[in-house]
GROMACS .gro file of C-alpha atoms in nm:
model
  299
    1UNK     CA    1   4.769  13.905  11.331
    2UNK     CA    2   4.558  14.100  11.071
    3UNK     CA    3   4.738  14.394  10.878
    4UNK     CA    4   4.544  14.678  10.738
    5UNK     CA    5   4.683  14.696  10.403
    6UNK     CA    6   4.493  15.032  10.331
    7UNK     CA    7   4.709  15.231  10.593
    8UNK     CA    8   5.043  15.090  10.443
    9UNK     CA    9   5.219  15.350  10.232
   10UNK     CA   10   5.550  15.367  10.080
   11UNK     CA   11   5.804  15.579  10.243
   12UNK     CA   12   6.138  15.689  10.036
   13UNK     CA   13   6.390  15.802  10.272
   14UNK     CA   14   6.539  16.062  10.325
   15UNK     CA   15   6.331  16.348  10.194
   16UNK     CA   16   6.503  16.679  10.079
   17UNK     CA   17   6.337  16.991  10.220
   18UNK     CA   18   6.297  17.232   9.928
   19UNK     CA   19   6.389  17.541  10.148
   20UNK     CA   20   6.682  17.452  10.375
   21UNK     CA   21   6.783  17.159  10.142
   22UNK     CA   22   6.825  16.927  10.457
   23UNK     CA   23   6.705  16.563  10.450
   24UNK     CA   24   6.430  16.423  10.678
   25UNK     CA   25   6.210  16.126  10.722
   26UNK     CA   26   5.852  16.120  10.566
   27UNK     CA   27   5.696  16.236  10.904
   28UNK     CA   28   5.924  16.529  10.918
   29UNK     CA   29   5.972  16.644  10.558
   30UNK     CA   30   5.740  16.960  10.549
   31UNK     CA   31   5.902  17.279  10.685
   32UNK     CA   32   5.670  17.317  10.976
   33UNK     CA   33   5.730  16.971  11.104
   34UNK     CA   34   6.094  17.012  11.130
   35UNK     CA   35   6.094  17.390  11.215
   36UNK     CA   36   6.274  17.478  10.894
   37UNK     CA   37   6.500  17.764  10.954
   38UNK     CA   38   6.398  17.918  10.607
   39UNK     CA   39   6.044  17.908  10.658
   40UNK     CA   40   6.007  18.239  10.773
   41UNK     CA   41   6.164  18.384  10.483
   42UNK     CA   42   5.936  18.206  10.249
   43UNK     CA   43   5.632  18.370  10.083
   44UNK     CA   44   5.311  18.324  10.296
   45UNK     CA   45   5.127  18.224   9.977
   46UNK     CA   46   5.294  17.889   9.960
   47UNK     CA   47   5.042  17.598   9.982
   48UNK     CA   48   5.099  17.219   9.990
   49UNK     CA   49   4.946  16.988   9.706
   50UNK     CA   50   4.778  16.699   9.870
   51UNK     CA   51   4.847  16.481   9.574
   52UNK     CA   52   5.237  16.505   9.526
   53UNK     CA   53   5.304  16.671   9.852
   54UNK     CA   54   5.491  16.955   9.702
   55UNK     CA   55   5.490  17.302   9.788
   56UNK     CA   56   5.309  17.524   9.530
   57UNK     CA   57   5.338  17.907   9.441
   58UNK     CA   58   5.158  18.087   9.181
   59UNK     CA   59   5.365  18.358   8.975
   60UNK     CA   60   5.284  18.698   9.113
   61UNK     CA   61   5.207  18.817   8.751
   62UNK     CA   62   4.927  18.558   8.713
   63UNK     CA   63   4.737  18.710   9.037
   64UNK     CA   64   4.599  18.373   9.113
   65UNK     CA   65   4.450  18.263   9.443
   66UNK     CA   66   4.571  17.955   9.642
   67UNK     CA   67   4.301  17.758   9.529
   68UNK     CA   68   4.324  17.859   9.175
   69UNK     CA   69   4.687  17.803   9.174
   70UNK     CA   70   4.640  17.451   9.322
   71UNK     CA   71   4.370  17.361   9.083
   72UNK     CA   72   4.587  17.425   8.792
   73UNK     CA   73   4.880  17.248   8.950
   74UNK     CA   74   4.663  16.951   8.984
   75UNK     CA   75   4.534  16.982   8.631
   76UNK     CA   76   4.881  16.986   8.509
   77UNK     CA   77   4.968  16.644   8.654
   78UNK     CA   78   5.162  16.836   8.948
   79UNK     CA   79   5.392  16.992   8.707
   80UNK     CA   80   5.309  17.386   8.747
   81UNK     CA   81   5.381  17.626   9.011
   82UNK     CA   82   5.629  17.411   9.202
   83UNK     CA   83   5.812  17.586   9.463
   84UNK     CA   84   6.099  17.647   9.454
   85UNK     CA   85   6.130  17.603   9.080
   86UNK     CA   86   6.345  17.313   8.961
   87UNK     CA   87   6.591  17.533   8.864
   88UNK     CA   88   6.621  17.695   9.206
   89UNK     CA   89   6.689  17.350   9.402
   90UNK     CA   90   7.036  17.314   9.480
   91UNK     CA   91   7.196  17.015   9.344
   92UNK     CA   92   7.244  16.705   9.575
   93UNK     CA   93   7.613  16.628   9.630
   94UNK     CA   94   7.546  16.257   9.646
   95UNK     CA   95   7.467  16.052   9.325
   96UNK     CA   96   7.353  15.715   9.270
   97UNK     CA   97   7.608  15.469   9.321
   98UNK     CA   98   7.539  15.259   9.013
   99UNK     CA   99   7.791  15.384   8.744
  100UNK     CA  100   7.666  15.624   8.484
  101UNK     CA  101   7.334  15.682   8.668
  102UNK     CA  102   7.227  16.039   8.722
  103UNK     CA  103   6.869  15.984   8.820
  104UNK     CA  104   6.839  16.075   9.187
  105UNK     CA  105   6.523  16.304   9.245
  106UNK     CA  106   6.658  16.635   9.373
  107UNK     CA  107   6.316  16.653   9.576
  108UNK     CA  108   6.345  16.321   9.740
  109UNK     CA  109   6.727  16.256   9.747
  110UNK     CA  110   6.913  15.945   9.756
  111UNK     CA  111   6.797  15.630   9.921
  112UNK     CA  112   7.053  15.449  10.132
  113UNK     CA  113   7.121  15.066  10.136
  114UNK     CA  114   7.212  14.937  10.469
  115UNK     CA  115   7.331  14.626  10.299
  116UNK     CA  116   7.642  14.785  10.106
  117UNK     CA  117   7.619  15.111  10.299
  118UNK     CA  118   7.580  15.308   9.964
  119UNK     CA  119   7.334  15.554   9.807
  120UNK     CA  120   7.098  15.507   9.519
  121UNK     CA  121   6.825  15.665   9.312
  122UNK     CA  122   6.471  15.510   9.355
  123UNK     CA  123   6.516  15.299   9.042
  124UNK     CA  124   6.821  15.121   9.200
  125UNK     CA  125   6.728  15.125   9.559
  126UNK     CA  126   6.644  14.749   9.594
  127UNK     CA  127   6.937  14.518   9.649
  128UNK     CA  128   6.861  14.305   9.338
  129UNK     CA  129   6.858  14.620   9.124
  130UNK     CA  130   7.226  14.747   9.229
  131UNK     CA  131   7.362  14.405   9.280
  132UNK     CA  132   7.414  14.442   9.644
  133UNK     CA  133   7.691  14.253   9.803
  134UNK     CA  134   7.442  14.178  10.098
  135UNK     CA  135   7.279  13.937   9.856
  136UNK     CA  136   7.583  13.697   9.842
  137UNK     CA  137   7.610  13.723  10.201
  138UNK     CA  138   7.236  13.604  10.243
  139UNK     CA  139   7.270  13.334  10.004
  140UNK     CA  140   7.561  13.192  10.168
  141UNK     CA  141   7.388  13.229  10.502
  142UNK     CA  142   7.110  13.011  10.342
  143UNK     CA  143   7.352  12.753  10.222
  144UNK     CA  144   7.517  12.734  10.573
  145UNK     CA  145   7.157  12.710  10.738
  146UNK     CA  146   7.078  12.413  10.496
  147UNK     CA  147   7.392  12.221  10.569
  148UNK     CA  148   7.326  12.255  10.914
  149UNK     CA  149   6.985  12.128  10.892
  150UNK     CA  150   7.127  11.818  10.680
  151UNK     CA  151   7.370  11.771  10.949
  152UNK     CA  152   7.102  11.788  11.231
  153UNK     CA  153   6.898  11.528  11.032
  154UNK     CA  154   7.160  11.294  10.961
  155UNK     CA  155   7.243  11.272  11.343
  156UNK     CA  156   6.864  11.250  11.429
  157UNK     CA  157   6.747  11.011  11.172
  158UNK     CA  158   7.005  10.714  11.154
  159UNK     CA  159   6.930  10.519  10.831
  160UNK     CA  160   6.795  10.161  10.926
  161UNK     CA  161   6.950   9.859  10.788
  162UNK     CA  162   6.745   9.678  10.517
  163UNK     CA  163   6.469   9.429  10.655
  164UNK     CA  164   6.581   9.055  10.642
  165UNK     CA  165   6.321   8.792  10.537
  166UNK     CA  166   6.387   8.423  10.626
  167UNK     CA  167   6.398   8.151  10.359
  168UNK     CA  168   6.433   7.770  10.398
  169UNK     CA  169   6.750   7.626  10.256
  170UNK     CA  170   6.658   7.357  10.021
  171UNK     CA  171   6.671   7.006  10.123
  172UNK     CA  172   6.786   6.713   9.896
  173UNK     CA  173   6.505   6.514   9.806
  174UNK     CA  174   6.436   6.238   9.539
  175UNK     CA  175   6.214   6.441   9.353
  176UNK     CA  176   6.073   6.298   9.013
  177UNK     CA  177   5.974   6.489   8.706
  178UNK     CA  178   5.785   6.286   8.448
  179UNK     CA  179   5.485   6.292   8.201
  180UNK     CA  180   5.224   6.044   8.124
  181UNK     CA  181   5.453   5.731   8.165
  182UNK     CA  182   5.558   5.873   8.500
  183UNK     CA  183   5.172   5.922   8.597
  184UNK     CA  184   5.073   5.586   8.468
  185UNK     CA  185   5.361   5.434   8.695
  186UNK     CA  186   5.280   5.618   9.026
  187UNK     CA  187   4.894   5.525   8.958
  188UNK     CA  188   5.025   5.149   8.991
  189UNK     CA  189   5.232   5.183   9.278
  190UNK     CA  190   5.082   5.473   9.505
  191UNK     CA  191   4.908   5.393   9.848
  192UNK     CA  192   4.610   5.537   9.958
  193UNK     CA  193   4.267   5.482  10.078
  194UNK     CA  194   4.050   5.268   9.864
  195UNK     CA  195   3.743   5.471   9.937
  196UNK     CA  196   3.877   5.793   9.732
  197UNK     CA  197   3.720   5.772   9.382
  198UNK     CA  198   3.971   5.749   9.111
  199UNK     CA  199   3.848   6.087   8.946
  200UNK     CA  200   3.905   6.258   9.286
  201UNK     CA  201   4.274   6.125   9.354
  202UNK     CA  202   4.582   6.330   9.336
  203UNK     CA  203   4.922   6.148   9.316
  204UNK     CA  204   5.206   6.280   9.484
  205UNK     CA  205   5.570   6.168   9.629
  206UNK     CA  206   5.624   6.202   9.999
  207UNK     CA  207   5.955   6.218  10.190
  208UNK     CA  208   5.951   6.168  10.555
  209UNK     CA  209   6.139   6.367  10.807
  210UNK     CA  210   6.483   6.278  10.923
  211UNK     CA  211   6.378   6.107  11.243
  212UNK     CA  212   6.140   5.884  11.039
  213UNK     CA  213   6.394   5.762  10.794
  214UNK     CA  214   6.115   5.706  10.541
  215UNK     CA  215   6.248   5.726  10.199
  216UNK     CA  216   6.048   5.860   9.914
  217UNK     CA  217   5.702   5.714   9.867
  218UNK     CA  218   5.399   5.739   9.631
  219UNK     CA  219   5.079   5.810   9.761
  220UNK     CA  220   4.731   5.951   9.666
  221UNK     CA  221   4.493   6.158   9.850
  222UNK     CA  222   4.158   6.300   9.785
  223UNK     CA  223   4.220   6.635   9.592
  224UNK     CA  224   3.935   6.800   9.774
  225UNK     CA  225   4.082   6.731  10.110
  226UNK     CA  226   4.295   6.985  10.307
  227UNK     CA  227   4.676   7.023  10.324
  228UNK     CA  228   4.645   6.981  10.716
  229UNK     CA  229   4.446   6.667  10.659
  230UNK     CA  230   4.700   6.517  10.426
  231UNK     CA  231   4.988   6.620  10.701
  232UNK     CA  232   4.780   6.409  10.941
  233UNK     CA  233   4.792   6.110  10.726
  234UNK     CA  234   5.146   6.142  10.613
  235UNK     CA  235   5.262   6.177  10.994
  236UNK     CA  236   5.073   5.858  11.062
  237UNK     CA  237   5.229   5.687  10.768
  238UNK     CA  238   5.572   5.796  10.860
  239UNK     CA  239   5.498   5.712  11.218
  240UNK     CA  240   5.610   6.038  11.384
  241UNK     CA  241   5.459   6.197  11.677
  242UNK     CA  242   5.240   6.458  11.566
  243UNK     CA  243   5.146   6.731  11.841
  244UNK     CA  244   5.042   6.993  11.615
  245UNK     CA  245   4.687   7.020  11.818
  246UNK     CA  246   4.872   7.086  12.133
  247UNK     CA  247   5.185   7.313  12.065
  248UNK     CA  248   5.218   7.673  11.949
  249UNK     CA  249   5.254   7.760  11.562
  250UNK     CA  250   5.622   7.881  11.657
  251UNK     CA  251   5.698   7.570  11.834
  252UNK     CA  252   6.011   7.409  11.674
  253UNK     CA  253   5.854   7.078  11.706
  254UNK     CA  254   5.560   7.159  11.487
  255UNK     CA  255   5.535   6.936  11.156
  256UNK     CA  256   5.480   7.121  10.833
  257UNK     CA  257   5.443   7.026  10.448
  258UNK     CA  258   5.673   7.177  10.232
  259UNK     CA  259   5.660   7.155   9.841
  260UNK     CA  260   6.007   7.051   9.679
  261UNK     CA  261   6.230   7.161   9.555
  262UNK     CA  262   6.180   7.545   9.630
  263UNK     CA  263   6.069   7.449   9.988
  264UNK     CA  264   5.751   7.669   9.981
  265UNK     CA  265   5.546   7.604  10.284
  266UNK     CA  266   5.190   7.496  10.232
  267UNK     CA  267   4.899   7.625  10.373
  268UNK     CA  268   4.707   7.382  10.565
  269UNK     CA  269   4.370   7.535  10.483
  270UNK     CA  270   4.434   7.509  10.119
  271UNK     CA  271   4.267   7.219   9.934
  272UNK     CA  272   4.531   6.979   9.777
  273UNK     CA  273   4.424   7.057   9.437
  274UNK     CA  274   4.518   7.417   9.484
  275UNK     CA  275   4.841   7.368   9.642
  276UNK     CA  276   4.971   7.070   9.461
  277UNK     CA  277   4.939   6.874   9.113
  278UNK     CA  278   5.020   6.528   9.009
  279UNK     CA  279   5.362   6.409   9.060
  280UNK     CA  280   5.466   6.687   9.290
  281UNK     CA  281   5.717   6.608   9.583
  282UNK     CA  282   5.622   6.719   9.951
  283UNK     CA  283   5.871   6.693  10.246
  284UNK     CA  284   5.734   6.653  10.589
  285UNK     CA  285   5.939   6.795  10.848
  286UNK     CA  286   5.938   6.959  11.181
  287UNK     CA  287   6.020   7.352  11.132
  288UNK     CA  288   6.295   7.349  11.372
  289UNK     CA  289   6.487   7.084  11.196
  290UNK     CA  290   6.527   7.306  10.874
  291UNK     CA  291   6.813   7.547  10.818
  292UNK     CA  292   6.687   7.887  10.792
  293UNK     CA  293   6.886   8.166  10.575
  294UNK     CA  294   6.807   8.547  10.632
  295UNK     CA  295   6.851   8.750  10.320
  296UNK     CA  296   6.792   9.127  10.244
  297UNK     CA  297   6.432   9.236  10.118
  298UNK     CA  298   6.576   9.411   9.837
  299UNK     CA  299   6.721   9.088   9.687
   0.00000   0.00000   0.00000
């Protein structure tokens, strides 16, 4: 909804009538608008200033017209010819509740605060200016709303337990660690295809699955070959039934190659030179035969 700001004006309530000294709202502050009982007794040469909204009356001895008196009044910044004069305005009984303040305008009157049910001058009319007790009540109301919202959120959004990830428990293998001597030894003992050039060979240790009872063996493959091709060759070497081409990836009978000792699953599409290095140990095993442990992702 659009609001025409130009039509908004401040309205200080209540407003005291300078004639009958009663208080009225902004729309009924003028004598004729509230049928003032003292208007008939007032001089008919009184005129209202359009800027300050006060009644204006020129002194009799100056013999000014209403227009001249009004013009002089405006030039004096609305100080001259006020009717009735300041010293004739009855003192307002109600004073500003702020201790020591005597600034209630006798022409405007006190401003009533609904929060604490007290009267104040224009300067102290805002709740924050006079330390209104309603501010504490409103602050407590905000705290209560915030606590209620937090309680509702806690019931609506139940915290989820940390996600689990699966790791394969390490399998005891006869892994070897060596250097040049070990490499020379494995080269003299490893089995493999004679068609693989010596410069293209990768020498590794292989341990077969439980069902084959094959102990640790030294073999070599073409390092350009894929892990999947090496898996097929190792399965043939261990004389185990390889059904990888006919079963699903989640089938417990599926054969996989794991790098020891951390039991990292090797990607079948990777070349051997990327997945392994000389003297590494691999385990051929069915994925359903390995012990799987669930741990929190945060670990």
